[in-house]
Amino acid sequence: MFELPSGAEIQGIIASVTASVGFFIPEIYLSVLFMLLIVIDLVAKGRKNNLLSITTLLGLAGTLFFIYQQNALPAGELFFGMYVLDKFALFFKYFFVLSGMLAVIVTMSDEQFEREVKSMGEYYALIVSMVIGMIMMASSADLLMIFLSMELVSFTAYILTGYFKRNHRSSEAALKYLVYGAVSSGLMVYGFSLIYGLTAQTNLLKISMSLAAHGYDPLVMILATLFVLAGIGYKIGAVPFHFWSPDVYEGAPTPITALLSVASKAAGVALLMRFYYIAVPHNVKSYEDILGIDWHTLLMLLSVASMIYGNVVALWQKNVKRLLAYSSIAHAGYLLLSIIVLDELGTQATLFYLLSYLLMNFGAFYVVILIANKTGSENLEDYRGLGKTMPIAGAALTVFLVSLVGLPPTVGFIGKLMIFSALLSKGSLYMWLALIGIMTSVISLYYYMLIPLNMYLRESGNGSDAKSMNPGMIAQVLMSVLMFLTIYFGLFFAPLSDFARYSSSLFGITLH
Amino acid sequence: MLSLIVFLPIIAGLVILAVPSSQKQIIRIVSLLAALAQGVLAVLMWRGYNPALPGITAGANGSALGSFQFVEKLPWISLNLGSFGSLNIEYFIGVDGLSVTMVILTALISAIGVLSSWTIQKQVKGYFILYNLLASAMMGCFVALDFFLFYVFWEIMLLPMYFLIGIWGGPNREYAAIKFFLYTLFGSVFMLLVMIGLYFSVLDPVTHNHTFSLVAMASQENYIKDAILGPDNVMWRYIAFIVLFIGFAIKVPMFPFHTWLPDAHVEAPTPISVILAGVLLKLGTYGMLRINFPLFPEVFHASMYVIGIFGAINIIYGAFCALAQKDLKKMVAYSSISHMGYVLLGLAAGNSEGMTGALYQMFNHGTITAMLFLLVGVIYDRAHTRQIEKFGGLASYMPVYAGIVTVAWFASLGLPGLSGFISEAFVFVGAFSSVTTRYIAMVSVLGIVFGAAYLLWSLQRMFLGKRRADAAYDLEIGEDGHEHIHFHDWKGKIDLDGRELAMLVPLVIITIFLGIYPMPVIGMLTSSINKLVQVLTPVVLTSMN
């Protein structure tokens, strides 16, 4: 039976918690924002939605200040090793808050919300709670904390996916998401339990020490590895854990699709990196003898399968959101490439790629929303002739797609350049991975170009509506800004790249 | 000044962006002015060019300044990469003998292309923005001395070209545009890997950092011995060479990577065909000369034979295909493939005669093929068909047109006294005097015979004889009692009008002048070619010792 802690121990615990709270301010602030939004919704019911969205936007912007203040703090563990604060976690805090803000902005210009739902009350609060969950995912250093934060993200994501209650595609997507999500978190928890059984530890750092010191049963370790990978793979949408993503991406409200494809994927990547870098011992070769499988090989397989499957299946898509869903599976593969390298350059490349992906993918989904506002459709065929009727939107979408292919002078090109540089800096060891990455990006050109092809090369079926469709002043400015940034950071990428480099230090491991 | 030459078209494009799309004439004039200004700057550069400086590698003091001219070097991006030192990408441009003639060619063809674009009526604003972007990117490729910069310019070319073919092209334009895009991207993505590999293998001799500088990469002593593309890694150097070569060969285009070209040419509007044949194809062989060969000289030596064979296949196969074509533009497209084969053959010879011939042929092919495509465009505008069999006896009704066609056709088949002859003669002199390519050259000579065959045959069918029963035009007896030609819905002048003459006459003059007195071009090449041959040969000398 458990022994009751003595008074002194309790005091120690309290002291430690209060000390940790000082390092937890952005999360606390966001929780307050979450509750504030619910209260505002209750008080100001029936008023215009703008109050909520602008409060969310300002609130999230305020978080950036608190995160910025954390820059000065030393890297370390909080709450008895449950949670860490390091440059890596800070990077993701910025990242998630920014993507939350983008999601709010994108939502404000999505007219589908006005048609489908009466109240936006919980919506913005849920976005904030998802941001909290993702921030915690990127900062947790303990199996329990990982599981809790992942579930927080998942549950909010389920609700947000099904936010169009009367739209059966949205509900179907939510249910699918829930079923797949439940299975993978179940698998992941089972994997955690195996790891706990092997090491009697839940802290990642201690797990790694224990595995290195005491050795382990390779078979059990492989099983645990597979199960944990299933859970994380589901979050980043890598093959073979991707089955939910096309349906969910298509059915969910588009801002949520953007949020899932960028932020939720990034949270998975953060988690994967922390787990893979810290918990898994890298110098022990013994388990490679059995089955020849280890984390390293598994990640390579996942990456190759994602790149090939995502890019090839996207070729046949007729719906733009679905097409972008498959492309996001492929991008999960590219992200895995630079994680595999397991060094500082690789980490930097991954973080840079995430930043570029944030810019170009949010941009692409934003234009998709603006086009859907005017045409009411996300089908490739209905994009015909849009280059003439919506010139800025057409140009912007083309730039984002070119960036997703990875052509200069866009930020996506630099992202790919960094990833391949990280692979090739190891000599010819990972050359084959780079080759597959390069070949599949040529394939991706074909389906990405289907969209400009329809917009510019084909005339719209009904010649009558040649009138220009103006998506509104704010939308045009925002599109232009995103387009400009995509090109600007493609030519002068030093600030982003330096930021990625600065952030590539994880607590508990020294990368080379 | 070089920067201005490169970016003038983009500046014009930005100006056009501000012009309302209804002002078509202003848009055209802005583009033309930019192109003319670019031409004037190119001529100034040519006047100020010192042919004695060789280029290719760094000068004696280790910097590019003593060897390249009009050099502009600015730090562009500097990153800290921890254990890999710092990543330095430079805005580094300059010219030497390899690029100076290409810069002039590009300025010339761009200006002629603008004139030829006057007939474009659909979405004029978008057209000229893309056109100017393309013109800048091409120019940038020829002057870039940093691999990263070169790659950026190289890839920027693709997108405007895709849209220019895809929006303003013929009926099958979607297919042709995406085929062009996929082919060239396929070639260039491997170039990206080689570029990264080279970056990790080369150290700047001055700063001892890794570098993208092509000037540093051209000196083998700057390579790290055991790096991935260092001298010890023979296998990867071979693979890198082959991959780069394929990337450039797709642009040339070399058999068997040529299939995109006839499609692209047939669908592209005339000015884009002119740009494609006149400048874009040269980038393939220029890339070989600037990057592929000097960076991997020993692999080049081992593969001269193969390059020569591919050159010969291009010459003969292109000529045969041209013989079989019914569509005049397709015939010209295949003749263009055939004539790029001479460039490959000259390169494969590896000696200064062959290399000079190849570079000179690049310039001449640019002017002559541009002329051919313009002439095809002239008749297509009038008759709305390019089928050779739909014409006959044109010489009596369109004498000026027929005259220029004759000059162009004869220049293309290599008649002495016209520029094509001299470059082909140089190529063959080089190829015959090299042991590796001697027998290949013997076979390739046949290409000249077939070339004469399809050119003369088409000339005879279209311009000589009488109007055919199913011709694309009617004959009317005019008021003066003479027969006149009448195209169905063509309102303009029957024979060449002023704008068409303005495009064609300069090219005719250049073709004749350079056929009689080639020194203005060849004189600028010589020292660079000698230096290049020297860079490419030491490997043979050391292996004999």
PDB file of C-alpha atoms in Angstrom, chain A residues 8-201:
ATOM      1  CA  ALA A   8       8.010  17.787   5.084  1.00  0.00           C
ATOM      2  CA  GLU A   9       7.552  15.897   1.840  1.00  0.00           C
ATOM      3  CA  ILE A  10       4.210  17.568   1.218  1.00  0.00           C
ATOM      4  CA  GLN A  11       5.810  20.921   1.786  1.00  0.00           C
ATOM      5  CA  GLY A  12       8.538  19.996  -0.647  1.00  0.00           C
ATOM      6  CA  ILE A  13       5.976  19.007  -3.233  1.00  0.00           C
ATOM      7  CA  ILE A  14       4.067  22.246  -2.790  1.00  0.00           C
ATOM      8  CA  ALA A  15       7.250  24.271  -3.019  1.00  0.00           C
ATOM      9  CA  SER A  16       8.237  22.477  -6.191  1.00  0.00           C
ATOM     10  CA  VAL A  17       4.817  23.025  -7.777  1.00  0.00           C
ATOM     11  CA  THR A  18       4.782  26.707  -6.912  1.00  0.00           C
ATOM     12  CA  ALA A  19       8.274  27.037  -8.336  1.00  0.00           C
ATOM     13  CA  SER A  20       7.145  25.345 -11.525  1.00  0.00           C
ATOM     14  CA  VAL A  21       4.107  27.543 -11.955  1.00  0.00           C
ATOM     15  CA  GLY A  22       6.376  30.439 -12.829  1.00  0.00           C
ATOM     16  CA  PHE A  23       7.484  28.508 -15.894  1.00  0.00           C
ATOM     17  CA  PHE A  24       3.933  27.705 -16.900  1.00  0.00           C
ATOM     18  CA  ILE A  25       2.530  31.184 -17.471  1.00  0.00           C
ATOM     19  CA  PRO A  26       1.571  30.977 -21.178  1.00  0.00           C
ATOM     20  CA  GLU A  27      -0.424  27.824 -20.546  1.00  0.00           C
ATOM     21  CA  ILE A  28      -2.194  29.353 -17.552  1.00  0.00           C
ATOM     22  CA  TYR A  29      -2.896  32.485 -19.523  1.00  0.00           C
ATOM     23  CA  LEU A  30      -4.380  30.445 -22.366  1.00  0.00           C
ATOM     24  CA  SER A  31      -6.578  28.523 -19.929  1.00  0.00           C
ATOM     25  CA  VAL A  32      -7.878  31.825 -18.600  1.00  0.00           C
ATOM     26  CA  LEU A  33      -8.529  32.931 -22.168  1.00  0.00           C
ATOM     27  CA  PHE A  34     -10.430  29.709 -22.759  1.00  0.00           C
ATOM     28  CA  MET A  35     -12.733  30.365 -19.788  1.00  0.00           C
ATOM     29  CA  LEU A  36     -13.079  34.033 -20.646  1.00  0.00           C
ATOM     30  CA  LEU A  37     -14.314  33.114 -24.112  1.00  0.00           C
ATOM     31  CA  ILE A  38     -16.986  30.860 -22.659  1.00  0.00           C
ATOM     32  CA  VAL A  39     -18.110  33.617 -20.303  1.00  0.00           C
ATOM     33  CA  ILE A  40     -18.195  36.191 -23.102  1.00  0.00           C
ATOM     34  CA  ASP A  41     -20.262  33.828 -25.158  1.00  0.00           C
ATOM     35  CA  LEU A  42     -22.743  33.432 -22.300  1.00  0.00           C
ATOM     36  CA  VAL A  43     -22.973  37.144 -21.613  1.00  0.00           C
ATOM     37  CA  ALA A  44     -23.023  38.418 -25.158  1.00  0.00           C
ATOM     38  CA  LYS A  45     -25.239  35.749 -26.631  1.00  0.00           C
ATOM     39  CA  GLY A  46     -26.988  36.812 -29.808  1.00  0.00           C
ATOM     40  CA  ARG A  47     -24.581  39.583 -30.605  1.00  0.00           C
ATOM     41  CA  LYS A  48     -22.331  39.573 -33.604  1.00  0.00           C
ATOM     42  CA  ASN A  49     -19.680  36.900 -33.771  1.00  0.00           C
ATOM     43  CA  ASN A  50     -16.867  39.375 -34.252  1.00  0.00           C
ATOM     44  CA  LEU A  51     -16.558  40.023 -30.528  1.00  0.00           C
ATOM     45  CA  LEU A  52     -15.540  36.431 -29.896  1.00  0.00           C
ATOM     46  CA  SER A  53     -13.188  36.107 -32.816  1.00  0.00           C
ATOM     47  CA  ILE A  54     -11.421  39.358 -32.089  1.00  0.00           C
ATOM     48  CA  THR A  55     -11.072  38.520 -28.410  1.00  0.00           C
ATOM     49  CA  THR A  56      -9.552  35.199 -29.404  1.00  0.00           C
ATOM     50  CA  LEU A  57      -7.207  36.835 -31.836  1.00  0.00           C
ATOM     51  CA  LEU A  58      -6.044  39.471 -29.364  1.00  0.00           C
ATOM     52  CA  GLY A  59      -5.844  36.918 -26.612  1.00  0.00           C
ATOM     53  CA  LEU A  60      -3.666  34.619 -28.662  1.00  0.00           C
ATOM     54  CA  ALA A  61      -1.503  37.542 -29.724  1.00  0.00           C
ATOM     55  CA  GLY A  62      -1.047  38.351 -26.039  1.00  0.00           C
ATOM     56  CA  THR A  63       0.269  34.845 -25.453  1.00  0.00           C
ATOM     57  CA  LEU A  64       3.149  35.579 -27.788  1.00  0.00           C
ATOM     58  CA  PHE A  65       4.361  38.137 -25.260  1.00  0.00           C
ATOM     59  CA  PHE A  66       4.367  35.620 -22.414  1.00  0.00           C
ATOM     60  CA  ILE A  67       6.138  33.094 -24.574  1.00  0.00           C
ATOM     61  CA  TYR A  68       8.676  35.708 -25.522  1.00  0.00           C
ATOM     62  CA  GLN A  69       9.348  36.324 -21.849  1.00  0.00           C
ATOM     63  CA  GLN A  70      10.152  32.656 -21.406  1.00  0.00           C
ATOM     64  CA  ASN A  71      13.102  33.018 -23.761  1.00  0.00           C
ATOM     65  CA  ALA A  72      15.176  34.225 -20.863  1.00  0.00           C
ATOM     66  CA  LEU A  73      14.438  31.193 -18.689  1.00  0.00           C
ATOM     67  CA  PRO A  74      16.925  28.348 -18.506  1.00  0.00           C
ATOM     68  CA  ALA A  75      15.994  25.004 -19.991  1.00  0.00           C
ATOM     69  CA  GLY A  76      14.775  22.572 -17.382  1.00  0.00           C
ATOM     70  CA  GLU A  77      12.161  20.165 -16.100  1.00  0.00           C
ATOM     71  CA  LEU A  78       9.017  21.265 -14.274  1.00  0.00           C
ATOM     72  CA  PHE A  79       6.412  19.511 -12.207  1.00  0.00           C
ATOM     73  CA  PHE A  80       8.612  16.562 -11.215  1.00  0.00           C
ATOM     74  CA  GLY A  81       9.833  15.897 -14.736  1.00  0.00           C
ATOM     75  CA  MET A  82       6.386  15.872 -16.248  1.00  0.00           C
ATOM     76  CA  TYR A  83       7.006  18.919 -18.320  1.00  0.00           C
ATOM     77  CA  VAL A  84      10.021  20.595 -19.860  1.00  0.00           C
ATOM     78  CA  LEU A  85      10.836  24.071 -20.940  1.00  0.00           C
ATOM     79  CA  ASP A  86      13.497  24.346 -23.621  1.00  0.00           C
ATOM     80  CA  LYS A  87      14.115  26.224 -26.855  1.00  0.00           C
ATOM     81  CA  PHE A  88      12.508  23.416 -28.785  1.00  0.00           C
ATOM     82  CA  ALA A  89       9.283  23.675 -26.788  1.00  0.00           C
ATOM     83  CA  LEU A  90       9.301  27.456 -27.115  1.00  0.00           C
ATOM     84  CA  PHE A  91       9.518  27.135 -30.875  1.00  0.00           C
ATOM     85  CA  PHE A  92       6.384  25.034 -30.890  1.00  0.00           C
ATOM     86  CA  LYS A  93       4.599  27.392 -28.507  1.00  0.00           C
ATOM     87  CA  TYR A  94       5.089  30.194 -30.998  1.00  0.00           C
ATOM     88  CA  PHE A  95       4.159  27.888 -33.815  1.00  0.00           C
ATOM     89  CA  PHE A  96       0.880  26.725 -32.308  1.00  0.00           C
ATOM     90  CA  VAL A  97      -0.217  30.156 -31.185  1.00  0.00           C
ATOM     91  CA  LEU A  98       0.481  31.514 -34.653  1.00  0.00           C
ATOM     92  CA  SER A  99      -1.394  28.702 -36.325  1.00  0.00           C
ATOM     93  CA  GLY A 100      -4.280  29.226 -33.901  1.00  0.00           C
ATOM     94  CA  MET A 101      -4.363  32.878 -34.853  1.00  0.00           C
ATOM     95  CA  LEU A 102      -4.287  32.016 -38.541  1.00  0.00           C
ATOM     96  CA  ALA A 103      -7.127  29.553 -38.013  1.00  0.00           C
ATOM     97  CA  VAL A 104      -9.201  32.296 -36.368  1.00  0.00           C
ATOM     98  CA  ILE A 105      -8.486  34.747 -39.179  1.00  0.00           C
ATOM     99  CA  VAL A 106      -9.330  32.142 -41.778  1.00  0.00           C
ATOM    100  CA  THR A 107     -12.548  31.280 -39.972  1.00  0.00           C
ATOM    101  CA  MET A 108     -13.613  34.914 -39.969  1.00  0.00           C
ATOM    102  CA  SER A 109     -13.676  34.955 -43.750  1.00  0.00           C
ATOM    103  CA  ASP A 110     -15.278  31.540 -44.202  1.00  0.00           C
ATOM    104  CA  GLU A 111     -18.906  32.100 -45.141  1.00  0.00           C
ATOM    105  CA  GLN A 112     -19.801  28.463 -44.679  1.00  0.00           C
ATOM    106  CA  PHE A 113     -19.988  29.031 -40.939  1.00  0.00           C
ATOM    107  CA  GLU A 114     -22.780  31.533 -41.422  1.00  0.00           C
ATOM    108  CA  ARG A 115     -24.750  29.006 -43.419  1.00  0.00           C
ATOM    109  CA  GLU A 116     -24.148  25.959 -41.296  1.00  0.00           C
ATOM    110  CA  VAL A 117     -24.097  27.022 -37.658  1.00  0.00           C
ATOM    111  CA  LYS A 118     -26.095  29.449 -35.566  1.00  0.00           C
ATOM    112  CA  SER A 119     -23.628  30.053 -32.784  1.00  0.00           C
ATOM    113  CA  MET A 120     -19.875  30.285 -32.832  1.00  0.00           C
ATOM    114  CA  GLY A 121     -19.748  30.184 -29.026  1.00  0.00           C
ATOM    115  CA  GLU A 122     -17.679  27.110 -28.294  1.00  0.00           C
ATOM    116  CA  TYR A 123     -15.778  27.208 -31.549  1.00  0.00           C
ATOM    117  CA  TYR A 124     -13.156  29.772 -30.622  1.00  0.00           C
ATOM    118  CA  ALA A 125     -12.838  28.433 -27.109  1.00  0.00           C
ATOM    119  CA  LEU A 126     -12.169  25.002 -28.556  1.00  0.00           C
ATOM    120  CA  ILE A 127      -9.474  26.375 -30.838  1.00  0.00           C
ATOM    121  CA  VAL A 128      -7.795  27.888 -27.792  1.00  0.00           C
ATOM    122  CA  SER A 129      -8.035  24.620 -25.930  1.00  0.00           C
ATOM    123  CA  MET A 130      -6.546  22.806 -28.885  1.00  0.00           C
ATOM    124  CA  VAL A 131      -3.662  25.259 -28.872  1.00  0.00           C
ATOM    125  CA  ILE A 132      -3.120  24.545 -25.156  1.00  0.00           C
ATOM    126  CA  GLY A 133      -3.152  20.833 -25.831  1.00  0.00           C
ATOM    127  CA  MET A 134      -0.668  21.095 -28.632  1.00  0.00           C
ATOM    128  CA  ILE A 135       1.648  23.284 -26.600  1.00  0.00           C
ATOM    129  CA  MET A 136       1.560  20.690 -23.846  1.00  0.00           C
ATOM    130  CA  MET A 137       2.230  17.921 -26.341  1.00  0.00           C
ATOM    131  CA  ALA A 138       5.382  19.650 -27.483  1.00  0.00           C
ATOM    132  CA  SER A 139       6.533  20.202 -23.906  1.00  0.00           C
ATOM    133  CA  SER A 140       5.691  16.973 -22.159  1.00  0.00           C
ATOM    134  CA  ALA A 141       8.503  14.752 -21.096  1.00  0.00           C
ATOM    135  CA  ASP A 142       6.566  12.029 -19.397  1.00  0.00           C
ATOM    136  CA  LEU A 143       4.455   9.203 -20.785  1.00  0.00           C
ATOM    137  CA  LEU A 144       1.425  10.211 -18.696  1.00  0.00           C
ATOM    138  CA  MET A 145       1.667  13.825 -19.703  1.00  0.00           C
ATOM    139  CA  ILE A 146       2.107  12.858 -23.338  1.00  0.00           C
ATOM    140  CA  PHE A 147      -1.045  10.797 -23.242  1.00  0.00           C
ATOM    141  CA  LEU A 148      -3.091  13.466 -21.467  1.00  0.00           C
ATOM    142  CA  SER A 149      -2.064  16.255 -23.783  1.00  0.00           C
ATOM    143  CA  MET A 150      -2.606  14.139 -26.846  1.00  0.00           C
ATOM    144  CA  GLU A 151      -6.095  13.290 -25.737  1.00  0.00           C
ATOM    145  CA  LEU A 152      -6.820  16.959 -25.049  1.00  0.00           C
ATOM    146  CA  VAL A 153      -5.860  17.764 -28.621  1.00  0.00           C
ATOM    147  CA  SER A 154      -7.752  14.799 -30.030  1.00  0.00           C
ATOM    148  CA  PHE A 155     -11.011  15.486 -28.228  1.00  0.00           C
ATOM    149  CA  THR A 156     -11.144  19.133 -29.202  1.00  0.00           C
ATOM    150  CA  ALA A 157     -10.266  18.113 -32.738  1.00  0.00           C
ATOM    151  CA  TYR A 158     -13.145  15.622 -32.841  1.00  0.00           C
ATOM    152  CA  ILE A 159     -15.621  18.270 -31.790  1.00  0.00           C
ATOM    153  CA  LEU A 160     -14.250  20.872 -34.147  1.00  0.00           C
ATOM    154  CA  THR A 161     -14.310  18.435 -37.066  1.00  0.00           C
ATOM    155  CA  GLY A 162     -17.989  17.782 -36.464  1.00  0.00           C
ATOM    156  CA  TYR A 163     -18.802  21.421 -35.845  1.00  0.00           C
ATOM    157  CA  PHE A 164     -21.226  21.588 -38.793  1.00  0.00           C
ATOM    158  CA  LYS A 165     -23.801  19.538 -36.957  1.00  0.00           C
ATOM    159  CA  ARG A 166     -26.355  19.436 -39.760  1.00  0.00           C
ATOM    160  CA  ASN A 167     -23.824  18.639 -42.418  1.00  0.00           C
ATOM    161  CA  HIS A 168     -23.582  14.865 -42.573  1.00  0.00           C
ATOM    162  CA  ARG A 169     -20.112  14.885 -44.168  1.00  0.00           C
ATOM    163  CA  SER A 170     -18.825  16.866 -41.219  1.00  0.00           C
ATOM    164  CA  SER A 171     -20.434  14.495 -38.730  1.00  0.00           C
ATOM    165  CA  GLU A 172     -19.206  11.473 -40.618  1.00  0.00           C
ATOM    166  CA  ALA A 173     -15.695  12.892 -40.616  1.00  0.00           C
ATOM    167  CA  ALA A 174     -15.871  13.494 -36.877  1.00  0.00           C
ATOM    168  CA  LEU A 175     -17.017   9.968 -36.191  1.00  0.00           C
ATOM    169  CA  LYS A 176     -14.330   8.461 -38.405  1.00  0.00           C
ATOM    170  CA  TYR A 177     -11.746  10.614 -36.737  1.00  0.00           C
ATOM    171  CA  LEU A 178     -12.968   9.516 -33.329  1.00  0.00           C
ATOM    172  CA  VAL A 179     -12.909   5.822 -34.162  1.00  0.00           C
ATOM    173  CA  TYR A 180      -9.435   5.893 -35.667  1.00  0.00           C
ATOM    174  CA  GLY A 181      -8.227   8.179 -32.917  1.00  0.00           C
ATOM    175  CA  ALA A 182      -9.530   5.930 -30.184  1.00  0.00           C
ATOM    176  CA  VAL A 183      -7.847   2.886 -31.663  1.00  0.00           C
ATOM    177  CA  SER A 184      -4.498   4.568 -32.055  1.00  0.00           C
ATOM    178  CA  SER A 185      -4.461   6.116 -28.617  1.00  0.00           C
ATOM    179  CA  GLY A 186      -5.405   2.712 -27.242  1.00  0.00           C
ATOM    180  CA  LEU A 187      -2.472   1.188 -29.045  1.00  0.00           C
ATOM    181  CA  MET A 188      -0.186   3.932 -27.863  1.00  0.00           C
ATOM    182  CA  VAL A 189      -1.174   3.504 -24.237  1.00  0.00           C
ATOM    183  CA  TYR A 190      -0.514  -0.192 -24.553  1.00  0.00           C
ATOM    184  CA  GLY A 191       2.915   0.648 -25.937  1.00  0.00           C
ATOM    185  CA  PHE A 192       3.506   2.970 -22.992  1.00  0.00           C
ATOM    186  CA  SER A 193       2.532   0.246 -20.587  1.00  0.00           C
ATOM    187  CA  LEU A 194       5.062  -2.103 -22.163  1.00  0.00           C
ATOM    188  CA  ILE A 195       7.749   0.538 -21.857  1.00  0.00           C
ATOM    189  CA  TYR A 196       6.789   1.086 -18.242  1.00  0.00           C
ATOM    190  CA  GLY A 197       6.978  -2.643 -17.726  1.00  0.00           C
ATOM    191  CA  LEU A 198      10.490  -2.702 -19.142  1.00  0.00           C
ATOM    192  CA  THR A 199      11.835   0.263 -17.247  1.00  0.00           C
ATOM    193  CA  ALA A 200       9.491   1.082 -14.357  1.00  0.00           C
ATOM    194  CA  GLN A 201       9.794   4.717 -15.392  1.00  0.00           C
TER     195      GLN A 201
END
